[in-house]
Short mmCIF file of C-alpha atoms in Angstrom, two decimals:
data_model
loop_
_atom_site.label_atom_id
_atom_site.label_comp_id
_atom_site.label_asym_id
_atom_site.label_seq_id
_atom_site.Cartn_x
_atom_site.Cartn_y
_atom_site.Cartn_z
CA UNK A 31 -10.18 -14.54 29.29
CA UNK A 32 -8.23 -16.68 26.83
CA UNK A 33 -11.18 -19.08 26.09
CA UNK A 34 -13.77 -16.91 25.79
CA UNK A 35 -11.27 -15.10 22.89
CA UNK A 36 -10.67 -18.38 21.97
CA UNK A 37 -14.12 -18.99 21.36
CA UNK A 38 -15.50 -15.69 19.65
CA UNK A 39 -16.54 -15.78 15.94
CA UNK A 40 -17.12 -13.00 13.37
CA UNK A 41 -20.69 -12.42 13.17
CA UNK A 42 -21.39 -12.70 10.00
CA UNK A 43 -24.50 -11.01 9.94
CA UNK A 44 -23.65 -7.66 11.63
CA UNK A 45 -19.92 -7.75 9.52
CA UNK A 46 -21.97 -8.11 6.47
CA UNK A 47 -24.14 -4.77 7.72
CA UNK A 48 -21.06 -3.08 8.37
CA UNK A 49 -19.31 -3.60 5.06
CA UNK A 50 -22.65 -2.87 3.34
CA UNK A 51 -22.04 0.46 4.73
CA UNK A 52 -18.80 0.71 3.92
CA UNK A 53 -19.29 0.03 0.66
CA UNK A 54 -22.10 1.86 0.12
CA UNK A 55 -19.23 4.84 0.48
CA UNK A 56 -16.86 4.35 -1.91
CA UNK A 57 -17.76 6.37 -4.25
CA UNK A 58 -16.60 9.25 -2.20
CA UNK A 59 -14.20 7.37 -1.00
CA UNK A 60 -11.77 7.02 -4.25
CA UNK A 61 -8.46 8.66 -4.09
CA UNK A 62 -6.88 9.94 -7.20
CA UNK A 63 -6.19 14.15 -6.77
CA UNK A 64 -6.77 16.48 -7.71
CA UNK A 65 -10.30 14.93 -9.23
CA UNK A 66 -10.96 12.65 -6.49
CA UNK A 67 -10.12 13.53 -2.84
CA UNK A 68 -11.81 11.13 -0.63
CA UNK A 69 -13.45 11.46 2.64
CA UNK A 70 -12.27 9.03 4.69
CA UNK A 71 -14.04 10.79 8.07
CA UNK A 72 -17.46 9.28 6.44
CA UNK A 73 -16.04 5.49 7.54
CA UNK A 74 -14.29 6.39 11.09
CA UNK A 75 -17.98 8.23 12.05
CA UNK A 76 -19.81 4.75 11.02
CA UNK A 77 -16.66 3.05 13.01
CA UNK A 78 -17.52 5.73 16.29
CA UNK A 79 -21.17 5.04 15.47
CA UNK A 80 -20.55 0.89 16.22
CA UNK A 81 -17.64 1.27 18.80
CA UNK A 82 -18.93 4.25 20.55
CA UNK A 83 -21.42 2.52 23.08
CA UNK A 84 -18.48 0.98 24.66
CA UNK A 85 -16.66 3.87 24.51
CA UNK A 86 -15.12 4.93 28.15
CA UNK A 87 -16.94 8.01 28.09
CA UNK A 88 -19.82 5.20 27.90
CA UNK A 89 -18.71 3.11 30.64
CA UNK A 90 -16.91 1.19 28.36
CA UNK A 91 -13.42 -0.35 27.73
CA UNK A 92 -12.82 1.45 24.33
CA UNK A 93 -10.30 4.69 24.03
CA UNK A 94 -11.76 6.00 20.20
CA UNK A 95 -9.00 8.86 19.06
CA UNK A 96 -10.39 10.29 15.64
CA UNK A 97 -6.96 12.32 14.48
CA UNK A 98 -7.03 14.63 11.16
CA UNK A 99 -4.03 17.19 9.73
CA UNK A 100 -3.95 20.31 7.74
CA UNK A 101 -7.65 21.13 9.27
CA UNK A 102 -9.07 18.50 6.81
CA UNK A 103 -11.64 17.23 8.82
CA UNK A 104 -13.11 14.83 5.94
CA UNK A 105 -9.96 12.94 6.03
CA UNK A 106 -9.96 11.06 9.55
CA UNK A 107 -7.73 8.16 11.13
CA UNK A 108 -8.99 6.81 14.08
CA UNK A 109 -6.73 4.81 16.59
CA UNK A 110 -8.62 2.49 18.94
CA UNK A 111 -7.08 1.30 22.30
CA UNK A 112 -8.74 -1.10 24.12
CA UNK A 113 -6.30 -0.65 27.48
CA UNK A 114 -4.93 -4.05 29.06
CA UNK A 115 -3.74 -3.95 33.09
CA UNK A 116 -0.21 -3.86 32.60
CA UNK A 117 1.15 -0.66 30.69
CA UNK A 118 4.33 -2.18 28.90
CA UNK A 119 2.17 -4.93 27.28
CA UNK A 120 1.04 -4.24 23.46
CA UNK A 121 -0.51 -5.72 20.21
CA UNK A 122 -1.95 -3.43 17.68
CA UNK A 123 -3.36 -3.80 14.26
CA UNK A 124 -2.45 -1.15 11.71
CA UNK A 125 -2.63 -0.35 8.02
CA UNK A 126 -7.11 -1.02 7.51
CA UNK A 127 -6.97 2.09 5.29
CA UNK A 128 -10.22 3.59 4.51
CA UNK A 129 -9.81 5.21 1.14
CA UNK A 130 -9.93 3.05 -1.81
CA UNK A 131 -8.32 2.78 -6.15
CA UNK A 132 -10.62 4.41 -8.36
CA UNK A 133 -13.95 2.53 -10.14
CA UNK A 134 -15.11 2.41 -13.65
CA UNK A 135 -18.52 1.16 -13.34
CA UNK A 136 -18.88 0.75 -17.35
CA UNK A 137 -15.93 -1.87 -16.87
CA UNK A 138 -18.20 -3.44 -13.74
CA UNK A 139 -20.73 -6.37 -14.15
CA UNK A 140 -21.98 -5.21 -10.99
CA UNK A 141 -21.90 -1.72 -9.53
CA UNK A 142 -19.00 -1.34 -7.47
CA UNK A 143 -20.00 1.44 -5.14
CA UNK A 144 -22.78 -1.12 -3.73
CA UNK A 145 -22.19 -4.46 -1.63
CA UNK A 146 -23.44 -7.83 -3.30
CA UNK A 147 -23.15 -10.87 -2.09
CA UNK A 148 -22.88 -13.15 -5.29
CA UNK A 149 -25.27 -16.66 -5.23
CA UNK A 150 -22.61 -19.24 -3.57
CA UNK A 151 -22.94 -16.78 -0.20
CA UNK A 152 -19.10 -16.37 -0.14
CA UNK A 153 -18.09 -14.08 -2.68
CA UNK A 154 -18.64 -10.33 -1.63
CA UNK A 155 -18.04 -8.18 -4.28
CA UNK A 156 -17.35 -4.45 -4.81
CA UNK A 157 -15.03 -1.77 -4.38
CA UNK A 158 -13.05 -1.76 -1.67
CA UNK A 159 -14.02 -5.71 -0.20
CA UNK A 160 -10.17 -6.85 -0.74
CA UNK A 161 -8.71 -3.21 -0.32
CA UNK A 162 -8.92 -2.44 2.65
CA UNK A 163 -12.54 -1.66 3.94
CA UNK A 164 -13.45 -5.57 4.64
CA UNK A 165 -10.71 -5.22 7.34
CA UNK A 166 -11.92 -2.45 8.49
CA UNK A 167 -15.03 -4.34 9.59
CA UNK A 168 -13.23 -7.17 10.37
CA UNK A 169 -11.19 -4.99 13.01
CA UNK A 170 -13.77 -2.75 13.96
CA UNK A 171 -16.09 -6.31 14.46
CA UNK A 172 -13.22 -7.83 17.12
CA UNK A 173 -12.98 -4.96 19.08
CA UNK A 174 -16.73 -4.26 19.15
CA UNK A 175 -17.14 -8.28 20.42
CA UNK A 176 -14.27 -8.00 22.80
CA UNK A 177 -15.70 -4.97 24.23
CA UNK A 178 -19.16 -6.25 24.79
CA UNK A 179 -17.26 -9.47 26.54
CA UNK A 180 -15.54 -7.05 28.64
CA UNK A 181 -12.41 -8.80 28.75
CA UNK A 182 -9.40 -7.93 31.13
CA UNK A 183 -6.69 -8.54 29.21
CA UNK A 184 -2.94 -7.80 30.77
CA UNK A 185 -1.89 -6.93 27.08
CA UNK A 186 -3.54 -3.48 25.64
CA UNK A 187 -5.02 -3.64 22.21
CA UNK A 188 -5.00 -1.38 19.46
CA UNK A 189 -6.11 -0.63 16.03
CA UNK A 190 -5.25 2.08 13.91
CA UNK A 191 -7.70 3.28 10.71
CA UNK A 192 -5.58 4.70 8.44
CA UNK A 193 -6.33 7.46 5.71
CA UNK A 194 -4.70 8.52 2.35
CA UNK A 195 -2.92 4.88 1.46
CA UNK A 196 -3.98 4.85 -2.07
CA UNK A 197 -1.92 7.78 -2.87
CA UNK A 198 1.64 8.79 -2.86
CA UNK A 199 1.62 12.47 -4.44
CA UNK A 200 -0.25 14.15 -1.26
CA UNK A 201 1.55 13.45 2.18
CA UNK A 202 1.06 14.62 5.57
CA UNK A 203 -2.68 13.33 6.21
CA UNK A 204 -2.33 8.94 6.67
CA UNK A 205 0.44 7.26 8.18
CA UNK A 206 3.15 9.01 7.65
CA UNK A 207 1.45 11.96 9.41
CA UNK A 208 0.86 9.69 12.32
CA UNK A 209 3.99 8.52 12.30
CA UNK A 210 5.56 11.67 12.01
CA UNK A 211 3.33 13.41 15.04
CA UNK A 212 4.49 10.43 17.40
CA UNK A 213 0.97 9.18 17.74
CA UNK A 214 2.15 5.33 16.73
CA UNK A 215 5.29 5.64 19.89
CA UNK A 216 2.92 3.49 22.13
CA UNK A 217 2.77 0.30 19.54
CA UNK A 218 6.56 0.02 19.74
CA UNK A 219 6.24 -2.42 23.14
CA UNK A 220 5.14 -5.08 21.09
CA UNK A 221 3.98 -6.78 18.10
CA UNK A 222 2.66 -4.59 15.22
CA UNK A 223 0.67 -6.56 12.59
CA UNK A 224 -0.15 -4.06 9.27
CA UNK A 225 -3.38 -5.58 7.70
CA UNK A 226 -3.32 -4.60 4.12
CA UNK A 227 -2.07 -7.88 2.28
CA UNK A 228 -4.07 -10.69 1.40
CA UNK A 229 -4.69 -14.66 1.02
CA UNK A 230 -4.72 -15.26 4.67
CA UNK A 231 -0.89 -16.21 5.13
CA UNK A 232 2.07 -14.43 6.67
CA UNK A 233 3.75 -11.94 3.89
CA UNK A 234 7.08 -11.93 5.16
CA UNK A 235 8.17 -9.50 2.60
CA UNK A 236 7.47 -6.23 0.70
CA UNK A 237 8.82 -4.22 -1.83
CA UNK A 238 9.94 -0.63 -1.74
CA UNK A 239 8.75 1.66 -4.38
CA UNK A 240 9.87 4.66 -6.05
CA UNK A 241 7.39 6.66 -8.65
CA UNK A 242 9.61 8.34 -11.30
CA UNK A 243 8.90 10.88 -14.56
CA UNK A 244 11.37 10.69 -16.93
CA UNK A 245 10.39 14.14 -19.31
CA UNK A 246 12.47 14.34 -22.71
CA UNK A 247 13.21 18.02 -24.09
CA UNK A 248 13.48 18.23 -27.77
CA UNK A 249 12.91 21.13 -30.16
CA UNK A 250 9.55 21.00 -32.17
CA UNK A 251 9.75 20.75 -35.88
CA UNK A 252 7.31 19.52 -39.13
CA UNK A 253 7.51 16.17 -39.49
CA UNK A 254 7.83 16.78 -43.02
CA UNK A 255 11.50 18.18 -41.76
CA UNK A 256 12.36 16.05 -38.84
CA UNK A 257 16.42 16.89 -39.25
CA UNK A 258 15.13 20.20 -38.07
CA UNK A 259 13.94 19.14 -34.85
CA UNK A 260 14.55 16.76 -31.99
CA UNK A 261 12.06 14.12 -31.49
CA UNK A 262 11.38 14.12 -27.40
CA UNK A 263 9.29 10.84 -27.85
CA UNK A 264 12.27 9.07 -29.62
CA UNK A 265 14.33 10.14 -26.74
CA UNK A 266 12.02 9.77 -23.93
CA UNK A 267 11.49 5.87 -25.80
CA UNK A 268 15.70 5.69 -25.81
CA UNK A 269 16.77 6.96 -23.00
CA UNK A 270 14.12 4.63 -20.88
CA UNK A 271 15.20 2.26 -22.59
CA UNK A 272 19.33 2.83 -21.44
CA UNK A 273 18.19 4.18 -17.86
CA UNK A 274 16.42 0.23 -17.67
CA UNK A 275 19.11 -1.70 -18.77
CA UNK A 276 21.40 -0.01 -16.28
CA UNK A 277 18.27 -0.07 -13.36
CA UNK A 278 18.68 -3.94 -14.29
CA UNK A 279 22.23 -4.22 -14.22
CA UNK A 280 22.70 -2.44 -10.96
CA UNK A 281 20.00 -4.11 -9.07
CA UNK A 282 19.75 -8.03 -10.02
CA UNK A 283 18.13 -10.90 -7.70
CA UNK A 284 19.37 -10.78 -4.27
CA UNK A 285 20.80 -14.68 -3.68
CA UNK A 286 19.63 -16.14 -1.31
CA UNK A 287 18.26 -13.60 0.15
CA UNK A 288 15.32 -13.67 -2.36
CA UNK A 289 14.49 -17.37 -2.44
CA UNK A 290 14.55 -17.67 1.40
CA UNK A 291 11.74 -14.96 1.29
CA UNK A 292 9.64 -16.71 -1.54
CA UNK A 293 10.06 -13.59 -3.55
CA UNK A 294 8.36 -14.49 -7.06
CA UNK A 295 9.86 -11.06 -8.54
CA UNK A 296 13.15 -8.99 -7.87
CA UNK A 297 13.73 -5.52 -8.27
CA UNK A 298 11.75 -3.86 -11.05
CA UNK A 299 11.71 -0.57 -13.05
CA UNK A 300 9.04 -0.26 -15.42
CA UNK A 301 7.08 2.30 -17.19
CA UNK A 302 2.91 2.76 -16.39
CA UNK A 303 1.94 6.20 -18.09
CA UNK A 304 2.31 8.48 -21.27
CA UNK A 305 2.14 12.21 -21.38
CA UNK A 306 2.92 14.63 -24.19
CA UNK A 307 1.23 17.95 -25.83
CA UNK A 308 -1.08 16.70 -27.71
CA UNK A 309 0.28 18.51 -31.20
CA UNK A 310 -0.82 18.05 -34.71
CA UNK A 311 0.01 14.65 -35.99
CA UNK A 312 2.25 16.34 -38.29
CA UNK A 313 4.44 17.92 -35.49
CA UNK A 314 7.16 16.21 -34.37
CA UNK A 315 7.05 17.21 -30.23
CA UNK A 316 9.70 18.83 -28.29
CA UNK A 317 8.38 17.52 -24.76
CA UNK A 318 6.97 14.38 -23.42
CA UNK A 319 7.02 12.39 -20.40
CA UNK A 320 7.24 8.75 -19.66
CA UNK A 321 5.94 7.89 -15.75
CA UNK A 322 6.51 4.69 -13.77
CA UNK A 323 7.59 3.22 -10.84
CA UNK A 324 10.96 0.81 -9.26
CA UNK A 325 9.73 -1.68 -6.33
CA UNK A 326 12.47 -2.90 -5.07
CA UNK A 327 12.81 -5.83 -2.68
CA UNK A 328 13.34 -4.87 0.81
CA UNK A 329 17.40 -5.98 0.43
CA UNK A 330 17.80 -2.46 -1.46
CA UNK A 331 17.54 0.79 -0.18
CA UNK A 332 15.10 3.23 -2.11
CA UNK A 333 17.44 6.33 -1.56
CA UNK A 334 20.36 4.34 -3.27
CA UNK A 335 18.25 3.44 -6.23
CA UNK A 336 17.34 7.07 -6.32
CA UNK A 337 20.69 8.18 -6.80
CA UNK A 338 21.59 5.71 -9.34
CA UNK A 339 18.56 7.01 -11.38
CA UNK A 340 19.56 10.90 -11.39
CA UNK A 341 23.10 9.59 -12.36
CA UNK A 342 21.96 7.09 -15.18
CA UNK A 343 20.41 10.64 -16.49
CA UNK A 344 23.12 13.12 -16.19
CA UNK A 345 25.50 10.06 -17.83
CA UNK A 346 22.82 9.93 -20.92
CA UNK A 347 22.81 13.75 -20.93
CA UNK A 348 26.56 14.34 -21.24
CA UNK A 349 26.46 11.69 -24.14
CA UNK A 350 23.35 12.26 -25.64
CA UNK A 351 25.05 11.78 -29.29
CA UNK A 352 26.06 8.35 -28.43
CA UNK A 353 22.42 7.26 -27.70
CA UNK A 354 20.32 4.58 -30.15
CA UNK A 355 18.60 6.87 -32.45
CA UNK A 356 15.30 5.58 -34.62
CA UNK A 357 16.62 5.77 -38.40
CA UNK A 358 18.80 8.09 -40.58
CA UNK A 359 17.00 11.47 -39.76
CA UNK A 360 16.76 10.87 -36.33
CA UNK A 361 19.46 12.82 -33.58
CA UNK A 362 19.41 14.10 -30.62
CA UNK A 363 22.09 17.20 -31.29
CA UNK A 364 21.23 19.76 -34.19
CA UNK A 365 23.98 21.04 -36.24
CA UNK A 366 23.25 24.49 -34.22
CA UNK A 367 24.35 23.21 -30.94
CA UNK A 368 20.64 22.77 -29.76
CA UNK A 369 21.20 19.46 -27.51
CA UNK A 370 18.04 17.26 -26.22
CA UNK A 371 17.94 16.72 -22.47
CA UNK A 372 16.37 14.07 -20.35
CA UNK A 373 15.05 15.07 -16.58
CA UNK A 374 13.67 12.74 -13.75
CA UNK A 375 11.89 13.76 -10.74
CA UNK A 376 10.36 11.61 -8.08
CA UNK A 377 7.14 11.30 -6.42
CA UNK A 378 7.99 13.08 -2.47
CA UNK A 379 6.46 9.59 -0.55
CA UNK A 380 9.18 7.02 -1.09
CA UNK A 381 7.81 2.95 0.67
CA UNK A 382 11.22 1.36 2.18
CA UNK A 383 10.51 -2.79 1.70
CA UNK A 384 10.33 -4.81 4.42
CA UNK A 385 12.13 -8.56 5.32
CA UNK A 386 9.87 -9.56 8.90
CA UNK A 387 11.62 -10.97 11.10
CA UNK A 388 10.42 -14.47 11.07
CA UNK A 389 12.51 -15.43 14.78
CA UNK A 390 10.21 -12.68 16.59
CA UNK A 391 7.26 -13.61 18.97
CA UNK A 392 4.71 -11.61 16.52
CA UNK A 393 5.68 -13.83 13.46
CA UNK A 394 5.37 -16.78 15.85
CA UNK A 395 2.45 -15.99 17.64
CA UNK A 396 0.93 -15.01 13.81
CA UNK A 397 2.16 -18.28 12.51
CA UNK A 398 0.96 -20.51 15.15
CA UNK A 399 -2.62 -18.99 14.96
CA UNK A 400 -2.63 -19.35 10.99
CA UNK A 401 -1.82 -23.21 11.58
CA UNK A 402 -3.97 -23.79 13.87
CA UNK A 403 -6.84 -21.93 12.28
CA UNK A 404 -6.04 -22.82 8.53
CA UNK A 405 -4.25 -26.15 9.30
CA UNK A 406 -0.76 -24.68 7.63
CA UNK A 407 1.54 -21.99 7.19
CA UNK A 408 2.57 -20.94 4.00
CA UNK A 409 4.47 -17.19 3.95
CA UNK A 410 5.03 -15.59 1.40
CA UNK A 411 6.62 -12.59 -0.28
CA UNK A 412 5.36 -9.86 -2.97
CA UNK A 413 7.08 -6.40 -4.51
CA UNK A 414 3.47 -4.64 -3.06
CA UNK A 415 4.23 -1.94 -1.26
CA UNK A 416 3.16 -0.55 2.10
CA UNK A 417 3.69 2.90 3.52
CA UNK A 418 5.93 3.53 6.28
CA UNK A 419 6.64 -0.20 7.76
CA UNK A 420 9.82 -0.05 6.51
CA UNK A 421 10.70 3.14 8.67
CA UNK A 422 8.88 1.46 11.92
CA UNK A 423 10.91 -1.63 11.19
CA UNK A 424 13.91 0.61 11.32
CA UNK A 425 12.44 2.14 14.50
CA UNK A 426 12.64 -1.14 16.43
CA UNK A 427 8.94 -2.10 15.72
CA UNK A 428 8.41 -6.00 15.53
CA UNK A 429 6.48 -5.31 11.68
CA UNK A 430 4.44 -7.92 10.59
CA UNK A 431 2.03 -7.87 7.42
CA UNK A 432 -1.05 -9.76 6.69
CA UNK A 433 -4.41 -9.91 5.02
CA UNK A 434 -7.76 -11.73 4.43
CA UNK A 435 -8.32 -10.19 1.09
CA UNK A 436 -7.33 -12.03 -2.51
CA UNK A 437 -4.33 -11.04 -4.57
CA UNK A 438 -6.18 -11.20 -7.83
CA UNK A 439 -8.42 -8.78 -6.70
CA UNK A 440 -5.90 -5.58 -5.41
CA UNK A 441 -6.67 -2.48 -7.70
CA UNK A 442 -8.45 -4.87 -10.05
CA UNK A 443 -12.32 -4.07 -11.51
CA UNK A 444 -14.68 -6.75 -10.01
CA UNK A 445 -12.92 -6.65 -6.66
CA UNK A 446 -14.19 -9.12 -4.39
CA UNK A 447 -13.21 -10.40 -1.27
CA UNK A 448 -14.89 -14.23 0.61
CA UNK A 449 -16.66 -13.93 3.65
CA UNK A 450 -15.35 -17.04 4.31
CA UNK A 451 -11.52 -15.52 4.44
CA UNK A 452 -12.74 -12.82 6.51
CA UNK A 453 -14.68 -15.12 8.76
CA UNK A 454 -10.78 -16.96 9.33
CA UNK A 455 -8.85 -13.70 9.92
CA UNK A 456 -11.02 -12.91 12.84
CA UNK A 457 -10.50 -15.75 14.58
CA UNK A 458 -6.67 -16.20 13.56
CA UNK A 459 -6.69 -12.75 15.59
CA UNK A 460 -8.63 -13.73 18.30
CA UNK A 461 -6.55 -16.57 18.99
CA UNK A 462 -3.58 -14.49 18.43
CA UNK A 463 -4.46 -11.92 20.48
CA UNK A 464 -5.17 -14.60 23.63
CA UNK A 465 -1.80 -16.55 23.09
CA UNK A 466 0.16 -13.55 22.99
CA UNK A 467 -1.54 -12.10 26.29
CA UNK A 468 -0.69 -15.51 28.06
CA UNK A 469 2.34 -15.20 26.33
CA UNK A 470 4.17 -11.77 26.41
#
């Protein structure tokens, strides 16, 4: 059974139909709430639709397990299990999420709801190619081939389609859901590979990542009379400022941790978004907030870098008159007592980073099926975050994280993804998957 896994190729024809479905979804498929809840059931009934003749219930190899939470049925994972003879024998692929980032077509030179395969034949473009629906088909195309060979396999196989990745302010429907209901227990007997990174080699590390809102309470006031107020932009703009510099001083470069892991950044805390009132341009506002994120390399713990945050905070707030003001009318504590106040809050999903372990037989099996495949091995790390591999990493899970998909185009308008790449993952996996049920 080896050879013939040995042997099997994508299909390019019939993974290009697939993703043109896919594809063809994503419009519905964005994920930004409250405006855009996506419906990640319309991609697990194509998946059924393609997997299903080989379904068990079809005379087939094929478990299909469609799973959904809070009675949303339009937001569907789907776990996969194609069963191998000996019970404490496992691979599984995890993390092909079906929801995707949100697309401006103005800001598009093609539309990115609709597959199109550029001139060169290679280039596939649109949303969702890189992130995370060309693995889907890639996935859903392996186990659909290995199915049809009827293969018996000692090792069991199984991929998990995962729901609600793009978005950390809504839990309890993706992974952490099926984490949290014990449907992932059964991977733990073996090598787990997440497939959300990209550029076809081993990423041997990932960032944690904590999303933060630092809100500034001053008192509102003419501008024409700014001794009369306190100006919460000023101190939002300050006190980010301070709360950095200590983020920075706290948290520097792990050595050598860092280098060993090819980690191009460290530890970060930076600000992405701007909210205030919207007031008269002659008001001087008493609120605002400044939102952002930390991702923190996996040699940190999130929850420590949490409590350092609320602390940097209630330090600024008990010496608010000692912090940088902007000119000689600017202050932060009236001559009445009123006092400005900074507040941070967190986002509830916090992503623990991840170091793999690069001595276990999933990083070698992965590493010897890259060479032989690509020719060489090149890991590498990235502050990217992924949800919940950190906490099955603590579990005893043998994490590993890779991807077929480009860098440049994560979250990026004129996402694309090679057919070419693609073509290469699915056979680094079949390979994989035949070494490491020789192997295990």
């Amino acid at each position: 059974m080896a050879s013939v896994l040995r042997q099997m190729t994508m299909g390019e024809a019939s993974f290009l139909s697939l993703l043109t479905d896919f594809i063809g979804k994503t419009e519905k498929l964005q994920n930004n709430p409250p405006n855009l809840i996506p419906e990640e059931s319309l991609v697990v009934t194509k998946v059924l639709e393609v997997l299903g003749p080989y379904s068990i219930d079809n005379g087939g190899p094929l478990l299909l397990k469609p799973i959904y939470f809070q009675g949303l049925e339009k937001r569907k994972n789907l776990i996969v299990t194609y069963p191998g003879e000996e019970q404490d024998r496992i691979v599984s692929i995890v993390g092909c999420h079906m929801d995707v980032v949100v697309a401006d077509p103005t800001k598009w030179e093609h539309s990115p709801f609709k597959l199109t395969q550029l001139e060169d034949g290679d280039t596939l473009y649109g949303r969702g190619t890189t992130d995370c629906l060309g693995h889907v088909a890639l996935v859903t195309q392996l186990l659909k081939q290995m199915a049809e060979a009827k293969l018996r396999l000692k090792t069991t196989v199984a991929a998990v389609f995962i729901a609600n990745e793009e978005n950390a302010t809504v839990l309890g429907i993706g992974a952490d859901a099926l984490m949290d209901a014990h449907e992932l227990d059964f991977l733990k007997n073996g090598p787990l590979y997440w497939m959300d990174s990209s550029d076809k080699q081993p990423c041997i590390g990932t960032g944690g990542m904590l999303a933060w809102h630092l809100t500034a309470h001053g008192k509102l006031s003419h501008s024409g009379l700014p001794k009369q107020g306190i100006n919460a932009i000023e101190l939002a703009s300050e006190g980010l400022k301070e709360i950095q510099d200590r983020f920075y001083n706290d948290f520097p470069k792990v050595v050598p941790d860092e280098d060993n892991y090819k980690f191009d950044t460290p530890s970060t805390m930076k600000p992405t978004q701007w909210t205030y009132p919207g007031s008269a341009i002659n008001q001087i506002p008493d609120t605002c907030t400044i939102s952002g994120d930390c991702r923190i390399t996996p040699f940190y713990k999130v929850d420590e870098v949490e409590k350092k945050l609320l602390q940097y905070v209630d330090y600024i707030n008990q010496n608010i008159e000692k912090l940088e003001t902007r000119g000689p009318a600017s202050k932060y504590v009236l001559p009445d007592g009123t006092r400005g106040k900074l507040e941070i809050t967190f986002d509830a999903e916090k992503m623990q980073g991840i170091a793999c372990h690069m001595d276990s037989k999933g990083y070698k099996a992965l590493a010897k099926a890259t060479e032989e495949v690509l020719g060489h091995v090149e890991p590498f790390s990235i502050t990217g975050s992924l949800p919940i591999v950190g906490d099955l990493q603590d579990q005893g899970y043998d994490v590993q994280t890779i991807g077929y998909g480009l860098t440049s185009a994560y979250h990026a308008d004129n996402e694309i993804c090679l057919l070419s790449d693609m073509s290469q993952g699915f056979k680094i996996f079949a390979i994989l998957i035949a070494d490491l049920d020789s192997s295990l």
